[in-house]
Coordinates of C-alpha atoms in Angstrom, one line a residue:
M1 CA -30.7 -109.7 -39.1
A2 CA -30.0 -106.5 -37.1
I3 CA -27.9 -103.6 -38.0
V4 CA -24.4 -103.2 -36.2
Y5 CA -24.7 -99.4 -35.8
D6 CA -21.1 -98.5 -35.2
R7 CA -19.7 -100.7 -37.9
L8 CA -22.3 -99.3 -40.3
L9 CA -21.4 -95.7 -39.7
K10 CA -17.7 -96.4 -39.9
L11 CA -17.8 -98.4 -43.1
D12 CA -15.3 -96.8 -45.6
L13 CA -16.6 -97.4 -49.2
P14 CA -14.2 -96.7 -51.9
E15 CA -14.6 -93.4 -53.9
R16 CA -15.5 -94.0 -57.6
D17 CA -14.3 -92.3 -60.6
L18 CA -17.0 -92.0 -63.3
R19 CA -18.0 -90.3 -66.3
Y20 CA -21.3 -89.4 -68.0
D21 CA -21.9 -87.9 -71.5
E22 CA -24.4 -86.1 -73.6
R23 CA -26.0 -89.4 -74.6
D24 CA -26.6 -90.3 -71.0
T25 CA -28.1 -86.9 -70.5
M26 CA -30.5 -87.1 -73.5
L27 CA -31.5 -90.9 -72.7
Y28 CA -32.4 -89.8 -69.0
A29 CA -34.5 -86.8 -70.2
L30 CA -36.4 -89.1 -72.7
S31 CA -36.8 -91.7 -70.0
V32 CA -38.6 -89.3 -67.6
G33 CA -41.0 -88.0 -70.2
M34 CA -39.3 -85.0 -71.8
A35 CA -39.9 -84.1 -75.5
T36 CA -43.0 -86.1 -76.1
D37 CA -43.9 -83.4 -78.5
P38 CA -41.0 -83.4 -80.9
M39 CA -41.9 -79.9 -82.0
D40 CA -41.6 -78.4 -78.6
T41 CA -38.2 -76.5 -78.9
E42 CA -38.0 -75.8 -75.1
D43 CA -38.1 -79.5 -74.4
L44 CA -35.8 -80.3 -77.3
A45 CA -32.9 -78.4 -75.5
F46 CA -32.9 -81.5 -73.1
V47 CA -32.7 -84.2 -75.9
V48 CA -30.8 -82.6 -79.0
E49 CA -27.2 -81.8 -78.9
N50 CA -26.6 -80.6 -82.4
G51 CA -27.8 -78.3 -85.2
A52 CA -29.7 -75.3 -83.7
F53 CA -29.1 -76.8 -80.2
A54 CA -25.3 -77.4 -80.6
G55 CA -23.6 -76.4 -77.3
K56 CA -26.9 -75.7 -75.5
L57 CA -27.9 -79.2 -74.1
K58 CA -29.4 -79.0 -70.7
A59 CA -29.5 -81.6 -68.0
L60 CA -32.4 -82.1 -65.7
P61 CA -31.4 -81.7 -62.1
S62 CA -32.8 -85.0 -61.0
Q63 CA -30.4 -86.8 -63.3
A64 CA -28.0 -86.4 -60.4
T65 CA -29.5 -89.5 -59.1
V66 CA -28.3 -91.7 -61.9
I67 CA -24.8 -90.3 -62.9
A68 CA -23.2 -92.1 -60.0
W69 CA -25.8 -94.9 -59.8
D70 CA -24.6 -97.6 -57.1
D71 CA -26.8 -100.3 -55.6
V72 CA -23.9 -102.7 -54.7
F73 CA -23.1 -101.4 -51.1
G74 CA -25.5 -104.1 -49.7
P75 CA -23.0 -106.8 -48.9
A76 CA -20.6 -104.4 -47.3
S77 CA -23.2 -102.7 -45.2
G78 CA -24.8 -106.1 -43.8
L79 CA -28.4 -104.8 -44.8
N80 CA -30.8 -107.4 -46.1
M81 CA -31.2 -105.8 -49.5
L82 CA -34.1 -107.8 -50.5
M83 CA -36.0 -106.2 -47.6
V84 CA -34.9 -102.6 -48.5
V85 CA -37.4 -99.9 -49.7
H86 CA -36.6 -96.5 -51.0
G87 CA -38.4 -94.0 -48.6
E88 CA -37.3 -90.5 -49.6
Q89 CA -34.7 -88.8 -51.9
R90 CA -33.1 -85.5 -51.4
I91 CA -30.8 -83.7 -53.9
T92 CA -28.8 -80.6 -53.1
L93 CA -27.1 -79.2 -56.1
H94 CA -24.1 -77.1 -55.2
K95 CA -23.7 -76.0 -58.9
P96 CA -26.1 -76.4 -61.7
L97 CA -25.7 -80.0 -63.1
P98 CA -23.6 -80.0 -66.3
S99 CA -24.6 -82.0 -69.5
H100 CA -21.5 -84.3 -69.2
G101 CA -18.4 -84.5 -67.2
R102 CA -16.0 -86.6 -65.2
I103 CA -17.0 -87.1 -61.5
K104 CA -15.9 -88.7 -58.2
S105 CA -18.5 -90.3 -56.0
K106 CA -18.3 -91.1 -52.3
T107 CA -21.0 -92.9 -50.5
R108 CA -21.4 -93.2 -46.8
F109 CA -23.9 -94.2 -44.2
V110 CA -25.1 -91.1 -42.2
D111 CA -27.3 -92.5 -39.6
A112 CA -29.8 -95.4 -38.6
F113 CA -32.9 -95.3 -36.6
D114 CA -34.2 -98.5 -35.0
K115 CA -38.0 -99.1 -35.2
G116 CA -37.8 -102.3 -33.2
A117 CA -37.3 -106.0 -33.6
G118 CA -39.5 -107.1 -36.5
K119 CA -40.4 -103.5 -37.4
G120 CA -37.3 -102.7 -39.5
A121 CA -35.0 -99.5 -39.4
V122 CA -34.7 -96.2 -41.3
V123 CA -31.3 -95.7 -42.6
L124 CA -29.7 -92.4 -44.2
V125 CA -27.3 -92.9 -46.9
E126 CA -25.3 -89.9 -48.5
N127 CA -23.6 -89.8 -51.8
L128 CA -21.3 -86.8 -52.3
I129 CA -20.4 -86.1 -56.0
R130 CA -17.6 -83.9 -56.9
D131 CA -16.2 -82.6 -60.2
A132 CA -13.2 -84.8 -60.8
E133 CA -11.3 -82.1 -62.5
T134 CA -11.5 -79.3 -59.8
G135 CA -12.6 -81.2 -56.8
D136 CA -15.5 -78.9 -56.2
K137 CA -18.7 -80.2 -54.7
L138 CA -21.3 -80.9 -57.4
V139 CA -24.2 -82.6 -55.8
T140 CA -25.1 -84.2 -52.4
L141 CA -27.6 -87.0 -52.5
L142 CA -29.3 -88.1 -49.3
S143 CA -31.5 -91.3 -49.6
T144 CA -33.8 -92.4 -46.7
I145 CA -34.4 -96.1 -46.9
F146 CA -36.5 -98.4 -45.0
A147 CA -34.7 -101.5 -44.1
R148 CA -37.6 -103.8 -43.3
G149 CA -35.4 -106.7 -42.2
D150 CA -32.8 -104.9 -40.0
G151 CA -34.6 -103.7 -36.9
G152 CA -33.9 -104.5 -33.3
F153 CA -30.3 -103.1 -33.1
G154 CA -31.2 -100.7 -30.4
E155 CA -30.9 -96.9 -30.3
P156 CA -27.3 -95.8 -29.9
T157 CA -26.5 -93.1 -27.3
R158 CA -26.4 -89.8 -29.0
P159 CA -25.4 -86.3 -27.6
T160 CA -28.7 -84.9 -28.7
P161 CA -31.9 -86.6 -29.7
A162 CA -32.1 -87.4 -33.6
A163 CA -34.7 -88.5 -36.0
P164 CA -35.1 -88.8 -39.7
P165 CA -35.6 -85.7 -41.7
A166 CA -39.1 -84.2 -41.2
P167 CA -41.2 -84.2 -44.6
H168 CA -41.9 -80.9 -46.2
K169 CA -45.7 -79.6 -45.7
L170 CA -47.5 -78.9 -48.8
P171 CA -49.7 -75.7 -48.9
D172 CA -53.3 -75.8 -47.9
R173 CA -54.8 -74.3 -51.2
A174 CA -55.4 -75.3 -54.9
P175 CA -52.1 -75.9 -56.8
D176 CA -50.8 -73.1 -59.1
F177 CA -49.8 -75.7 -61.9
S178 CA -50.8 -79.0 -62.8
L179 CA -49.1 -81.2 -65.3
A180 CA -50.2 -84.6 -66.6
A181 CA -47.9 -87.0 -68.2
Q182 CA -48.9 -90.5 -69.5
T183 CA -46.1 -92.8 -69.1
Q184 CA -45.5 -95.4 -71.9
P185 CA -46.1 -99.2 -71.2
N186 CA -42.3 -99.7 -71.8
Q187 CA -41.2 -96.7 -69.7
A188 CA -39.2 -98.7 -67.2
L189 CA -37.4 -100.6 -69.9
F190 CA -35.9 -97.2 -71.0
Y191 CA -35.4 -95.9 -67.6
R192 CA -33.4 -99.0 -66.5
L193 CA -30.7 -98.1 -69.1
C194 CA -29.9 -95.1 -66.9
G195 CA -28.4 -97.4 -64.3
D196 CA -31.0 -99.2 -62.2
R197 CA -31.3 -102.8 -63.8
N198 CA -33.3 -104.1 -60.7
P199 CA -35.5 -107.0 -62.4
L200 CA -38.5 -105.8 -60.3
H201 CA -39.0 -103.1 -63.1
A202 CA -38.5 -105.6 -66.1
D203 CA -39.1 -109.2 -65.3
P204 CA -42.8 -110.2 -65.0
Y205 CA -41.9 -113.3 -63.1
F206 CA -39.7 -111.4 -60.6
A207 CA -42.4 -108.8 -60.1
K208 CA -45.1 -111.5 -59.4
A209 CA -42.7 -113.2 -56.7
A210 CA -42.5 -109.8 -55.2
G211 CA -46.2 -109.5 -55.0
F212 CA -47.0 -107.2 -58.0
P213 CA -49.1 -108.3 -61.0
R214 CA -46.5 -106.8 -63.4
P215 CA -43.3 -104.8 -63.1
I216 CA -43.6 -101.5 -61.6
L217 CA -42.0 -98.2 -62.5
H218 CA -38.7 -97.1 -60.8
G219 CA -39.5 -94.7 -58.0
L220 CA -36.8 -92.3 -59.2
C221 CA -38.5 -92.4 -62.7
T222 CA -41.6 -91.1 -61.1
Y223 CA -39.4 -88.6 -59.1
G224 CA -37.9 -87.5 -62.6
H225 CA -41.3 -87.0 -64.1
A226 CA -42.3 -84.7 -61.2
V227 CA -39.0 -82.7 -61.4
R228 CA -39.4 -82.3 -65.2
A229 CA -42.9 -80.8 -64.4
V230 CA -41.5 -78.4 -62.1
V231 CA -38.6 -77.3 -64.4
K232 CA -41.2 -76.9 -67.2
T233 CA -43.7 -74.8 -65.1
A234 CA -42.0 -73.1 -62.1
C235 CA -38.6 -72.8 -63.8
K236 CA -39.7 -72.1 -67.3
H237 CA -37.3 -74.8 -68.6
D238 CA -34.2 -73.3 -66.8
P239 CA -32.9 -76.3 -64.7
A240 CA -30.1 -74.1 -63.3
L241 CA -32.5 -72.4 -61.0
V242 CA -32.8 -75.6 -58.9
E243 CA -30.8 -75.8 -55.9
H244 CA -32.5 -78.5 -53.8
I245 CA -35.2 -81.2 -54.3
E246 CA -36.9 -83.6 -52.0
A247 CA -39.8 -86.0 -52.1
R248 CA -41.3 -89.1 -50.2
F249 CA -42.1 -92.1 -52.1
T250 CA -45.7 -93.3 -51.2
A251 CA -47.1 -95.7 -53.8
P252 CA -45.8 -97.8 -56.9
V253 CA -46.5 -96.7 -60.3
F254 CA -47.2 -99.2 -63.2
P255 CA -45.9 -98.2 -66.6
G256 CA -48.7 -96.8 -68.7
E257 CA -50.3 -94.8 -66.0
T258 CA -50.8 -91.1 -66.0
I259 CA -48.7 -89.0 -63.6
V260 CA -50.3 -85.8 -62.6
T261 CA -47.9 -83.4 -60.8
E262 CA -49.4 -80.7 -58.7
I263 CA -47.3 -77.7 -58.1
W264 CA -47.3 -74.7 -55.6
Q265 CA -45.0 -71.8 -56.0
D266 CA -44.1 -69.3 -53.2
G267 CA -41.3 -67.4 -54.4
T268 CA -38.2 -69.6 -54.3
V269 CA -40.0 -72.4 -52.7
V270 CA -41.8 -74.8 -54.9
S271 CA -44.0 -77.6 -53.4
F272 CA -45.2 -80.6 -55.3
R273 CA -46.8 -84.0 -55.4
A274 CA -47.5 -86.6 -57.9
K275 CA -50.9 -88.5 -58.2
L276 CA -51.9 -91.2 -60.5
A277 CA -55.0 -90.2 -62.6
E278 CA -56.3 -93.8 -63.1
R279 CA -56.2 -94.8 -59.5
G280 CA -56.4 -91.6 -57.6
V281 CA -53.4 -92.4 -55.4
T282 CA -50.4 -90.3 -54.4
A283 CA -47.2 -91.8 -55.6
L284 CA -44.9 -88.9 -54.5
D285 CA -45.7 -86.7 -51.6
N286 CA -44.2 -83.9 -49.6
G287 CA -42.2 -82.6 -52.5
L288 CA -40.0 -79.6 -52.2
V289 CA -37.9 -77.7 -54.8
R290 CA -35.9 -74.7 -53.5
L291 CA -34.8 -72.3 -56.3
R292 CA -31.6 -70.2 -56.3
K293 CA -32.1 -66.6 -55.3

């Protein structure tokens, strides 16, 4: 199958009206490793909404990837969803993410880049999330996906040359912070309750058919672990400082492995990557967090 470029970019997907609540926010934080120490009062502000923490619940900025979760655009797009791999994720927070709210979500295909017949294509998908009450922009998500089964459509004529977004370059020095977090063997079973029910992350038989010895952790769960590490260190537990996040997915994680997030801070520019202690591979690379000035 090949992408029909003009049809893909003109596809008008319906806007969705959604809600998320404090329970969703607390579940997400727990699912990406927050509050493993139940006596850490800084972490508890992300997972407790009453008592001393009443009215103070904080949302991790990476929760923006799940509040409007949608993986059903495949049939309308014509993409072979069995061959799609998440390549990069970018999040721009126009405002700090509230701990709950009613939102409107609109998804569109921004662009597609042909790598050739049999070589797949790179597709950019945008999800604009607005506050349903005010209409104000809340978050813009930009996902880069590698559609392995959809190459060969030919590059369209563009007024200027275009290419997928370039990855952020990490500093060439030792990291300023390093935070290790061992994931739980059932980590993916918790995270899937945030929205992504792909059986690859839960069903051993499905995972084996896909070429894995057992279910793998959601890439966005690894992403959330890394963002949590940045919020805890560079932001001193203040998620409202985060304005933009991006990172590239480079290797799968198996639940139970230890994610080590290495962090470099240069003023309002924070760079990061996530490695796996047990195998020495990089699971997330070219990470960037821009802080509000």
